[in-house]
mmCIF file of C-alpha atoms in Angstrom:
data_model
loop_
_atom_site.group_PDB
_atom_site.id
_atom_site.type_symbol
_atom_site.label_atom_id
_atom_site.label_comp_id
_atom_site.label_asym_id
_atom_site.label_seq_id
_atom_site.Cartn_x
_atom_site.Cartn_y
_atom_site.Cartn_z
ATOM 1 C CA MET D 28 17.935 82.749 153.406
ATOM 2 C CA GLY D 29 15.161 80.744 152.249
ATOM 3 C CA GLU D 30 13.803 76.758 151.550
ATOM 4 C CA LYS D 31 12.030 78.161 148.267
ATOM 5 C CA SER D 32 14.348 75.667 145.836
ATOM 6 C CA ALA D 33 13.784 78.798 142.738
ATOM 7 C CA ASP D 34 15.315 81.297 145.178
ATOM 8 C CA TRP D 35 18.981 79.948 142.570
ATOM 9 C CA ASP D 36 19.951 78.267 140.183
ATOM 10 C CA VAL D 37 23.750 77.653 141.163
ATOM 11 C CA ALA D 38 25.715 77.985 144.296
ATOM 12 C CA VAL D 39 29.208 78.134 145.138
ATOM 13 C CA ILE D 40 30.336 76.469 147.783
ATOM 14 C CA GLY D 41 34.130 78.145 149.096
ATOM 15 C CA LEU D 42 34.555 82.215 147.492
ATOM 16 C CA GLY D 43 38.730 82.120 147.897
ATOM 17 C CA SER D 44 40.294 81.716 145.008
ATOM 18 C CA MET D 45 38.392 79.381 142.519
ATOM 19 C CA GLY D 46 34.915 80.141 143.809
ATOM 20 C CA SER D 47 35.420 84.185 144.050
ATOM 21 C CA PHE D 48 35.832 83.235 139.947
ATOM 22 C CA ALA D 49 32.733 81.028 139.927
ATOM 23 C CA PHE D 50 30.783 83.712 141.818
ATOM 24 C CA TRP D 51 31.481 86.146 138.768
ATOM 25 C CA GLN D 52 31.384 84.172 136.266
ATOM 26 C CA LEU D 53 27.220 82.765 136.715
ATOM 27 C CA ALA D 54 26.331 86.205 137.405
ATOM 28 C CA ARG D 55 28.566 87.964 134.153
ATOM 29 C CA MET D 56 26.596 85.313 132.354
ATOM 30 C CA GLY D 57 23.453 86.032 134.549
ATOM 31 C CA ILE D 58 22.674 83.333 136.077
ATOM 32 C CA LYS D 59 20.599 82.833 139.651
ATOM 33 C CA VAL D 60 24.217 82.333 142.509
ATOM 34 C CA VAL D 61 24.667 82.551 145.587
ATOM 35 C CA GLY D 62 28.069 82.122 147.186
ATOM 36 C CA PHE D 63 29.071 80.874 150.648
ATOM 37 C CA ASP D 64 32.064 80.944 152.284
ATOM 38 C CA ARG D 65 33.221 79.940 155.924
ATOM 39 C CA TYR D 66 35.179 83.788 156.283
ATOM 40 C CA LYS D 67 35.554 86.756 154.654
ATOM 41 C CA PRO D 68 36.881 86.677 151.530
ATOM 42 C CA GLY D 69 40.214 87.678 150.919
ATOM 43 C CA HIS D 70 40.667 85.679 154.341
ATOM 44 C CA ASP D 71 44.038 84.161 155.591
ATOM 45 C CA HIS D 72 42.859 80.355 156.226
ATOM 46 C CA GLY D 73 43.740 79.289 152.989
ATOM 47 C CA ALA D 74 45.159 79.424 149.885
ATOM 48 C CA GLY D 75 44.472 83.202 148.624
ATOM 49 C CA HIS D 76 46.447 85.592 150.480
ATOM 50 C CA GLY D 77 49.950 86.034 150.875
ATOM 51 C CA GLU D 78 50.233 89.567 149.056
ATOM 52 C CA SER D 79 51.079 88.014 145.737
ATOM 53 C CA ARG D 80 50.947 84.403 144.154
ATOM 54 C CA ILE D 81 53.065 84.656 139.803
ATOM 55 C CA PHE D 82 51.297 84.544 136.866
ATOM 56 C CA ARG D 83 53.743 83.568 134.376
ATOM 57 C CA THR D 84 53.314 80.545 130.726
ATOM 58 C CA ALA D 85 56.102 78.690 130.385
ATOM 59 C CA TYR D 86 54.355 76.636 132.219
ATOM 60 C CA GLY D 87 57.498 73.933 133.928
ATOM 61 C CA GLU D 88 54.999 71.471 135.672
ATOM 62 C CA GLY D 89 53.359 70.828 131.845
ATOM 63 C CA VAL D 90 53.771 71.865 128.462
ATOM 64 C CA GLU D 91 49.373 70.730 128.659
ATOM 65 C CA TYR D 92 48.715 73.795 130.817
ATOM 66 C CA VAL D 93 49.515 76.678 128.434
ATOM 67 C CA PRO D 94 46.328 77.148 126.500
ATOM 68 C CA LEU D 95 44.974 77.328 130.370
ATOM 69 C CA LEU D 96 47.573 79.983 130.788
ATOM 70 C CA LYS D 97 47.385 82.143 127.701
ATOM 71 C CA GLU D 98 43.169 82.011 128.593
ATOM 72 C CA ALA D 99 43.276 83.152 131.869
ATOM 73 C CA ARG D 100 45.579 86.318 130.984
ATOM 74 C CA GLY D 101 42.779 87.767 129.004
ATOM 75 C CA LEU D 102 40.358 87.384 132.162
ATOM 76 C CA TRP D 103 42.634 89.327 134.696
ATOM 77 C CA ARG D 104 43.135 91.891 132.153
ATOM 78 C CA GLU D 105 38.819 91.600 131.977
ATOM 79 C CA LEU D 106 38.274 91.908 135.668
ATOM 80 C CA GLU D 107 40.800 94.505 136.830
ATOM 81 C CA SER D 108 39.242 96.476 133.348
ATOM 82 C CA GLU D 109 35.211 95.623 135.364
ATOM 83 C CA THR D 110 36.636 97.117 137.584
ATOM 84 C CA ASP D 111 39.063 99.263 137.676
ATOM 85 C CA THR D 112 41.387 97.742 139.769
ATOM 86 C CA GLU D 113 44.779 96.934 139.159
ATOM 87 C CA LEU D 114 44.791 92.886 140.194
ATOM 88 C CA TYR D 115 47.999 91.473 137.030
ATOM 89 C CA VAL D 116 51.237 93.453 137.180
ATOM 90 C CA GLU D 117 54.165 92.376 134.219
ATOM 91 C CA THR D 118 57.531 91.924 135.739
ATOM 92 C CA GLY D 119 58.683 89.323 133.054
ATOM 93 C CA GLY D 120 59.977 86.005 134.686
ATOM 94 C CA THR D 121 62.728 84.376 134.338
ATOM 95 C CA MET D 122 62.579 80.124 135.183
ATOM 96 C CA PHE D 123 66.617 78.718 136.152
ATOM 97 C CA GLY D 124 67.824 75.598 136.611
ATOM 98 C CA PRO D 125 69.801 72.466 135.602
ATOM 99 C CA LYS D 126 70.057 72.781 131.950
ATOM 100 C CA GLU D 127 68.640 68.592 132.008
ATOM 101 C CA ASP D 128 66.520 69.283 134.937
ATOM 102 C CA GLU D 129 63.118 68.014 133.656
ATOM 103 C CA PHE D 130 61.070 71.693 134.756
ATOM 104 C CA ILE D 131 63.597 73.223 132.348
ATOM 105 C CA ILE D 132 62.896 70.814 129.956
ATOM 106 C CA THR D 133 59.451 71.392 129.777
ATOM 107 C CA VAL D 134 59.807 74.679 130.519
ATOM 108 C CA GLN D 135 62.018 74.905 126.917
ATOM 109 C CA ASP D 136 58.470 72.909 125.113
ATOM 110 C CA SER D 137 55.353 75.640 126.507
ATOM 111 C CA VAL D 138 57.515 78.452 124.638
ATOM 112 C CA LYS D 139 58.471 76.107 122.299
ATOM 113 C CA LYS D 140 55.140 74.714 121.416
ATOM 114 C CA TYR D 141 52.700 77.951 121.641
ATOM 115 C CA HIS D 142 55.565 80.858 120.569
ATOM 116 C CA LEU D 143 55.987 82.181 123.688
ATOM 117 C CA THR D 144 58.007 85.108 123.773
ATOM 118 C CA HIS D 145 61.166 84.090 125.944
ATOM 119 C CA LYS D 146 64.939 84.337 125.064
ATOM 120 C CA VAL D 147 67.227 82.260 126.684
ATOM 121 C CA TYR D 148 70.124 82.791 128.750
ATOM 122 C CA GLU D 149 73.161 80.943 129.770
ATOM 123 C CA PRO D 150 74.147 81.501 133.465
ATOM 124 C CA SER D 151 77.240 84.288 132.375
ATOM 125 C CA GLU D 152 74.707 86.317 130.077
ATOM 126 C CA ALA D 153 71.902 85.439 133.296
ATOM 127 C CA LYS D 154 73.736 86.531 135.854
ATOM 128 C CA GLN D 155 74.798 90.376 133.903
ATOM 129 C CA ILE D 156 71.052 92.155 132.595
ATOM 130 C CA TYR D 157 69.910 90.287 136.555
ATOM 131 C CA PRO D 158 72.453 91.401 139.158
ATOM 132 C CA PRO D 159 70.552 90.083 142.211
ATOM 133 C CA ILE D 160 70.087 86.503 140.875
ATOM 134 C CA ASN D 161 72.844 83.901 141.784
ATOM 135 C CA PHE D 162 72.732 82.333 138.807
ATOM 136 C CA GLN D 163 75.090 79.054 138.648
ATOM 137 C CA ASP D 164 77.148 77.768 136.939
ATOM 138 C CA ASN D 165 75.142 75.227 135.728
ATOM 139 C CA GLN D 166 72.083 76.614 134.965
ATOM 140 C CA LEU D 167 69.966 77.613 132.150
ATOM 141 C CA ALA D 168 67.843 80.456 132.898
ATOM 142 C CA VAL D 169 65.128 80.990 130.656
ATOM 143 C CA PHE D 170 62.585 84.237 130.222
ATOM 144 C CA GLU D 171 58.990 85.863 129.376
ATOM 145 C CA GLU D 172 58.104 88.708 128.689
ATOM 146 C CA LEU D 173 54.038 87.268 129.637
ATOM 147 C CA ALA D 174 55.150 86.566 133.237
ATOM 148 C CA GLY D 175 54.401 89.018 136.509
ATOM 149 C CA TYR D 176 52.440 88.162 139.952
ATOM 150 C CA VAL D 177 48.759 88.899 140.389
ATOM 151 C CA LYS D 178 47.331 89.645 143.690
ATOM 152 C CA PRO D 179 45.523 87.116 145.261
ATOM 153 C CA GLU D 180 43.683 89.253 148.131
ATOM 154 C CA LEU D 181 42.111 91.474 146.265
ATOM 155 C CA ALA D 182 41.547 89.885 143.804
ATOM 156 C CA ILE D 183 39.644 87.327 145.694
ATOM 157 C CA GLU D 184 37.816 90.254 146.954
ATOM 158 C CA THR D 185 37.100 92.116 143.728
ATOM 159 C CA ALA D 186 36.012 89.315 141.794
ATOM 160 C CA VAL D 187 32.861 88.439 144.821
ATOM 161 C CA LYS D 188 32.010 92.597 144.895
ATOM 162 C CA ARG D 189 31.462 92.414 140.880
ATOM 163 C CA GLY D 190 29.100 89.120 141.193
ATOM 164 C CA ILE D 191 27.487 90.917 143.163
ATOM 165 C CA GLU D 192 26.722 93.968 141.537
ATOM 166 C CA LEU D 193 26.656 91.895 138.360
ATOM 167 C CA GLY D 194 23.106 90.447 141.127
ATOM 168 C CA GLY D 195 24.646 87.935 142.985
ATOM 169 C CA THR D 196 24.695 86.838 146.525
ATOM 170 C CA ALA D 197 27.292 85.677 148.687
ATOM 171 C CA PHE D 198 26.872 84.830 152.116
ATOM 172 C CA THR D 199 30.292 85.121 153.775
ATOM 173 C CA GLU D 200 31.186 83.891 157.453
ATOM 174 C CA HIS D 201 28.188 80.707 156.674
ATOM 175 C CA PRO D 202 30.205 77.345 156.248
ATOM 176 C CA VAL D 203 27.729 75.172 155.068
ATOM 177 C CA THR D 204 27.734 71.974 156.595
ATOM 178 C CA GLU D 205 26.278 69.267 154.304
ATOM 179 C CA ILE D 206 25.398 69.673 150.569
ATOM 180 C CA GLU D 207 23.064 66.192 149.482
ATOM 181 C CA PRO D 208 22.317 66.030 146.044
ATOM 182 C CA ASP D 209 18.974 63.740 144.888
ATOM 183 C CA THR D 210 18.129 63.024 141.388
ATOM 184 C CA ASP D 211 17.554 66.335 140.097
ATOM 185 C CA ARG D 212 18.221 69.461 142.734
ATOM 186 C CA VAL D 213 21.147 70.045 145.523
ATOM 187 C CA THR D 214 20.280 70.926 149.501
ATOM 188 C CA ILE D 215 22.785 72.682 150.828
ATOM 189 C CA ARG D 216 23.017 73.034 155.541
ATOM 190 C CA CYS D 217 24.359 75.723 156.355
ATOM 191 C CA GLY D 218 23.787 75.749 160.717
ATOM 192 C CA ASP D 219 20.131 76.406 160.591
ATOM 193 C CA LYS D 220 18.899 76.827 157.187
ATOM 194 C CA GLN D 221 18.472 74.828 154.351
ATOM 195 C CA ILE D 222 18.041 75.646 150.004
ATOM 196 C CA ARG D 223 17.331 73.766 147.542
ATOM 197 C CA VAL D 224 19.331 74.742 143.596
ATOM 198 C CA LYS D 225 19.863 72.852 140.575
ATOM 199 C CA ARG D 226 23.879 72.534 140.400
ATOM 200 C CA VAL D 227 26.816 72.957 142.932
ATOM 201 C CA ILE D 228 29.540 74.135 142.625
ATOM 202 C CA VAL D 229 32.365 73.059 145.700
ATOM 203 C CA SER D 230 34.938 74.659 145.331
ATOM 204 C CA ALA D 231 36.485 74.842 149.059
ATOM 205 C CA GLY D 232 39.886 73.785 149.243
ATOM 206 C CA GLY D 233 41.321 71.523 152.041
ATOM 207 C CA TRP D 234 37.901 71.983 153.406
ATOM 208 C CA THR D 235 36.397 69.750 149.935
ATOM 209 C CA SER D 236 36.715 66.089 151.693
ATOM 210 C CA LYS D 237 34.384 66.768 154.280
ATOM 211 C CA LEU D 238 31.651 68.683 153.207
ATOM 212 C CA LEU D 239 32.327 65.232 150.632
ATOM 213 C CA PRO D 240 33.553 62.445 152.370
ATOM 214 C CA GLU D 241 31.848 60.279 150.336
ATOM 215 C CA LEU D 242 33.949 60.392 147.572
ATOM 216 C CA ASN D 243 37.017 59.636 148.927
ATOM 217 C CA LEU D 244 39.475 61.870 147.230
ATOM 218 C CA PRO D 245 42.989 61.698 147.148
ATOM 219 C CA LEU D 246 44.399 65.048 149.532
ATOM 220 C CA SER D 247 46.657 66.025 151.166
ATOM 221 C CA ILE D 248 46.948 68.879 153.229
ATOM 222 C CA GLU D 249 50.742 71.193 153.325
ATOM 223 C CA ARG D 250 51.228 73.418 155.361
ATOM 224 C CA GLN D 251 53.707 75.998 153.526
ATOM 225 C CA VAL D 252 55.942 79.282 154.465
ATOM 226 C CA LEU D 253 56.028 82.707 153.066
ATOM 227 C CA VAL D 254 59.205 84.370 154.488
ATOM 228 C CA TRP D 255 60.199 87.701 154.172
ATOM 229 C CA TYR D 256 63.776 90.248 153.598
ATOM 230 C CA ASN D 257 64.813 92.945 153.667
ATOM 231 C CA ALA D 258 67.068 94.549 150.583
ATOM 232 C CA ARG D 259 70.646 96.243 150.983
ATOM 233 C CA ASN D 260 69.374 97.795 147.193
ATOM 234 C CA PRO D 261 65.472 97.891 147.176
ATOM 235 C CA GLU D 262 66.324 99.782 144.150
ATOM 236 C CA LEU D 263 67.679 96.532 142.874
ATOM 237 C CA PHE D 264 64.628 94.497 143.330
ATOM 238 C CA ALA D 265 61.134 96.931 142.164
ATOM 239 C CA PRO D 266 59.335 95.975 140.212
ATOM 240 C CA GLU D 267 60.206 97.158 136.648
ATOM 241 C CA LYS D 268 64.109 96.463 137.121
ATOM 242 C CA PHE D 269 62.961 92.533 139.486
ATOM 243 C CA PRO D 270 61.367 89.562 137.286
ATOM 244 C CA ILE D 271 59.104 86.877 139.531
ATOM 245 C CA PHE D 272 61.538 84.448 138.817
ATOM 246 C CA SER D 273 61.573 80.373 140.028
ATOM 247 C CA ARG D 274 63.584 77.142 140.342
ATOM 248 C CA VAL D 275 62.363 74.152 141.118
ATOM 249 C CA SER D 276 64.608 70.863 140.780
ATOM 250 C CA LYS D 277 63.444 67.050 141.663
ATOM 251 C CA GLY D 278 59.853 68.001 141.695
ATOM 252 C CA ARG D 279 60.856 71.022 145.062
ATOM 253 C CA GLY D 280 60.845 74.861 143.802
ATOM 254 C CA PHE D 281 62.023 77.521 145.138
ATOM 255 C CA TYR D 282 60.647 81.043 144.320
ATOM 256 C CA GLY D 283 60.228 84.607 145.084
ATOM 257 C CA PHE D 284 59.183 88.307 143.892
ATOM 258 C CA PRO D 285 60.029 91.464 143.532
ATOM 259 C CA SER D 286 59.529 93.848 145.878
ATOM 260 C CA LEU D 287 56.242 95.268 146.715
ATOM 261 C CA ASP D 288 56.214 97.555 148.756
ATOM 262 C CA GLY D 289 60.140 98.870 148.350
ATOM 263 C CA LYS D 290 62.000 97.591 151.343
ATOM 264 C CA THR D 291 61.400 93.813 151.140
ATOM 265 C CA VAL D 292 60.683 90.512 148.106
ATOM 266 C CA LYS D 293 59.122 87.215 149.393
ATOM 267 C CA VAL D 294 60.734 83.872 149.107
ATOM 268 C CA ALA D 295 59.585 80.268 149.535
ATOM 269 C CA PHE D 296 59.972 76.759 148.973
ATOM 270 C CA HIS D 297 57.592 74.769 146.663
ATOM 271 C CA HIS D 298 56.370 71.996 148.203
ATOM 272 C CA GLY D 299 58.951 69.890 151.284
ATOM 273 C CA GLY D 300 55.685 70.557 153.780
ATOM 274 C CA GLU D 301 54.460 68.454 156.541
ATOM 275 C CA ILE D 302 51.343 67.630 155.347
ATOM 276 C CA VAL D 303 47.808 67.340 157.808
ATOM 277 C CA ASP D 304 45.020 65.526 157.465
ATOM 278 C CA HIS D 305 43.546 68.958 157.765
ATOM 279 C CA PRO D 306 42.575 72.573 157.274
ATOM 280 C CA GLU D 307 42.687 73.532 161.311
ATOM 281 C CA GLN D 308 45.118 71.394 161.887
ATOM 282 C CA VAL D 309 47.581 73.158 159.702
ATOM 283 C CA ASP D 310 50.532 74.847 162.019
ATOM 284 C CA ARG D 311 50.288 78.726 162.063
ATOM 285 C CA ILE D 312 53.191 79.056 164.108
ATOM 286 C CA ILE D 313 56.592 79.431 162.529
ATOM 287 C CA HIS D 314 59.459 77.870 164.523
ATOM 288 C CA GLU D 315 63.244 78.214 163.022
ATOM 289 C CA SER D 316 63.038 75.352 161.270
ATOM 290 C CA ASP D 317 60.751 77.456 158.625
ATOM 291 C CA LEU D 318 63.170 79.904 158.508
ATOM 292 C CA ALA D 319 66.395 78.769 158.382
ATOM 293 C CA PRO D 320 66.792 76.295 154.854
ATOM 294 C CA LEU D 321 65.159 79.024 152.616
ATOM 295 C CA THR D 322 67.262 81.771 154.138
ATOM 296 C CA GLU D 323 70.183 79.792 153.135
ATOM 297 C CA LYS D 324 68.615 79.650 149.815
ATOM 298 C CA VAL D 325 67.944 83.608 150.165
ATOM 299 C CA LYS D 326 72.473 83.349 151.153
ATOM 300 C CA LYS D 327 72.993 81.504 147.942
ATOM 301 C CA TYR D 328 70.786 83.112 145.268
ATOM 302 C CA LEU D 329 69.920 86.427 146.039
ATOM 303 C CA PRO D 330 73.279 88.061 147.761
ATOM 304 C CA ASP D 331 72.199 91.762 148.190
ATOM 305 C CA LEU D 332 68.799 90.307 151.046
ATOM 306 C CA ILE D 333 70.530 89.989 154.524
ATOM 307 C CA PRO D 334 70.067 86.827 155.348
ATOM 308 C CA GLU D 335 67.340 87.717 158.596
ATOM 309 C CA PRO D 336 63.807 87.240 158.579
ATOM 310 C CA VAL D 337 61.540 89.813 158.541
ATOM 311 C CA ARG D 338 58.153 89.026 158.113
ATOM 312 C CA ALA D 339 56.933 85.694 157.188
ATOM 313 C CA LYS D 340 53.572 83.921 156.901
ATOM 314 C CA THR D 341 52.100 80.266 156.049
ATOM 315 C CA CYS D 342 49.311 78.974 153.842
ATOM 316 C CA PHE D 343 48.646 75.353 152.933
ATOM 317 C CA TYR D 344 48.216 73.652 149.241
ATOM 318 C CA THR D 345 46.136 70.905 148.859
ATOM 319 C CA ASN D 346 47.722 68.065 147.179
ATOM 320 C CA THR D 347 46.623 65.657 144.510
ATOM 321 C CA PRO D 348 49.229 62.383 143.462
ATOM 322 C CA ASP D 349 49.341 63.522 140.341
ATOM 323 C CA GLU D 350 49.553 67.426 141.127
ATOM 324 C CA HIS D 351 47.636 67.836 137.515
ATOM 325 C CA PHE D 352 43.452 70.072 138.911
ATOM 326 C CA VAL D 353 40.294 68.452 139.881
ATOM 327 C CA LEU D 354 37.951 70.132 137.968
ATOM 328 C CA GLY D 355 34.223 68.191 136.721
ATOM 329 C CA PHE D 356 31.511 66.572 138.121
ATOM 330 C CA ALA D 357 31.744 64.731 140.910
ATOM 331 C CA PRO D 358 31.391 60.698 140.738
ATOM 332 C CA GLY D 359 28.279 59.460 140.400
ATOM 333 C CA MET D 360 27.186 63.365 141.466
ATOM 334 C CA PRO D 361 25.669 64.810 138.328
ATOM 335 C CA ASN D 362 24.327 67.762 140.366
ATOM 336 C CA ILE D 363 27.757 68.603 141.420
ATOM 337 C CA VAL D 364 30.728 70.327 139.770
ATOM 338 C CA LEU D 365 34.174 70.163 141.534
ATOM 339 C CA LEU D 366 36.509 73.495 141.582
ATOM 340 C CA GLY D 367 39.694 72.403 143.255
ATOM 341 C CA PRO D 368 41.682 71.557 144.727
ATOM 342 C CA MET D 369 44.467 73.505 142.826
ATOM 343 C CA ALA D 370 47.932 71.210 143.381
ATOM 344 C CA GLY D 371 49.216 74.145 145.511
ATOM 345 C CA HIS D 372 49.350 75.502 141.579
ATOM 346 C CA GLY D 373 46.392 77.408 140.643
ATOM 347 C CA PHE D 374 45.365 80.734 142.060
ATOM 348 C CA LYS D 375 47.019 82.158 138.189
ATOM 349 C CA PHE D 376 44.710 80.183 136.838
ATOM 350 C CA ALA D 377 41.747 81.102 138.145
ATOM 351 C CA PRO D 378 39.655 83.416 136.507
ATOM 352 C CA ILE D 379 39.785 80.766 133.487
ATOM 353 C CA MET D 380 39.202 77.395 135.386
ATOM 354 C CA GLY D 381 35.666 80.306 137.161
ATOM 355 C CA LYS D 382 35.029 80.228 134.206
ATOM 356 C CA ILE D 383 35.192 76.918 132.625
ATOM 357 C CA ALA D 384 33.058 74.954 136.824
ATOM 358 C CA ALA D 385 30.808 78.562 135.696
ATOM 359 C CA GLU D 386 30.206 76.885 132.311
ATOM 360 C CA LEU D 387 29.903 73.183 133.590
ATOM 361 C CA SER D 388 27.311 73.918 136.303
ATOM 362 C CA THR D 389 24.709 75.335 133.672
ATOM 363 C CA ASN D 390 25.277 72.692 131.381
ATOM 364 C CA GLN D 391 27.837 74.149 128.487
ATOM 365 C CA THR D 392 30.686 72.673 126.351
ATOM 366 C CA PRO D 393 33.720 73.783 128.414
ATOM 367 C CA SER D 394 36.242 76.725 126.413
ATOM 368 C CA LEU D 395 38.884 74.847 127.011
ATOM 369 C CA GLU D 396 40.747 71.060 127.057
ATOM 370 C CA ILE D 397 40.092 69.518 130.724
ATOM 371 C CA SER D 398 39.872 66.060 130.211
ATOM 372 C CA MET D 399 43.282 65.427 132.517
ATOM 373 C CA PHE D 400 41.504 67.180 135.382
ATOM 374 C CA ASP D 401 38.548 65.181 136.004
ATOM 375 C CA PRO D 402 38.222 63.674 138.996
ATOM 376 C CA SER D 403 37.114 60.165 138.060
ATOM 377 C CA ARG D 404 40.911 59.622 137.457
ATOM 378 C CA PHE D 405 40.778 58.858 140.830
ATOM 379 C CA LYS D 406 37.999 56.449 141.401
ATOM 380 C CA ASN D 407 41.106 53.828 142.413
ATOM 381 C CA THR D 408 43.584 55.373 143.602
ATOM 382 C CA LYS D 409 43.620 54.432 147.557
ATOM 383 C CA LYS D 410 43.489 57.897 149.318
ATOM 384 C CA TYR D 411 46.938 58.141 151.806
#
C-alpha cells in the first residue's frame, strides 16, 4: 500500500451499507479515494445483507427524513443507470397500525407536507386491495407509490465496483486496526502497513467504537433475525401484486416483503433484539425463541403463509439513544467524518448519506440539512 502521504486524498473505512456509496461518490467526483473493509463487499457479518431492504418515503420515523429519501431515490436510479444493474424495485408500500399510533400519524404528516402520492384506507378497504394482509379493525393503512425494496448485497458490491471503475482503490479483507489524526493528516494502520491521507470517512457501523474509542459514542449493538416462510399461494405475493409493508407500534415493528423467489416471503421484527457490546458477540445461531414470536405475527397478519419457518438469518443494528443517524465531523477530529452508525433504519438512505459524507470530506457544503445527525449531540450522553 505504501506510506506516501500523497497517495490518496480521502480514505473510506468500511465499504458496507454507507461506505460503499461514499466510495462511489468520491470516485465519481474525481477524488483520489481508497477504501478498506475487513471483509468482502456484500458480506453477511454486518447490517447490509438479507436479500432485501425496504425503501419508503412516507416516513414514520420523522418528517424531516423525507427530503433525504427523495434525493436518495434519484441516486439509486443513477447508480442503476451507470451500471445497468437493477438495485431498487418499486412495488409500492403500505404502512399500517392503530390510527392514534405515533408512527402512523407521522407517516400521514410526511405524505401531506411533501405531497407524496398516497392513499389512506380503512381496514375493510385495505383488506380488499391487499387480501394477503389481515388488517385489524382498529387500524389505518397508508399506501404510498414510491416504496419498494433494494437489494443490499448487490447494491454494496455494485457501488464498490463502480467506484473502482472510476479510479478508486479498494483493499478488501484488510481490517483497519488504528486511526490516528493529527493537525493536517490522518494515519491509518492496517496490519503491518500504514498510510497517511488528508481526510477519513469512518463508516464502520458496529466497529466504530472499536476504531474510535476516545469518542465514547453511546452506541449499542442489537441482534436481529430475518425469517422466510413458504406461501400457500405464492402468486399473491409477487412484487407486481404485493407491496412491502411495515406495522410499527410503540417503537417496535413487524415488516415484510414480496416474494423474490416465487416461493417464500421474508418477514422480521424491527427492534426487540438482544443487546451486545460488539459485533463479534452477536449470536449467529437461530433459536426457537427467535422464531416463535414472529410466527405468531405471521399467523395473525399473513394467514396465507405457512407458519413454519424455512430459512432464517441474523444481522444487527447499531443503535443510537435517539434513534437518529450519526453523520458529520467527529468531535475534536476535523479530519474525520463519521458516516453512521444509522440506528437500524439507514440502508434506504445509503446513496444520499454517501454523497453528503463525500461532500464533507472534500470541504463542500452538504447538499441537504443534516444538523440532527451531528455527532457532537452525544457529548453529554453517558455510554450505556
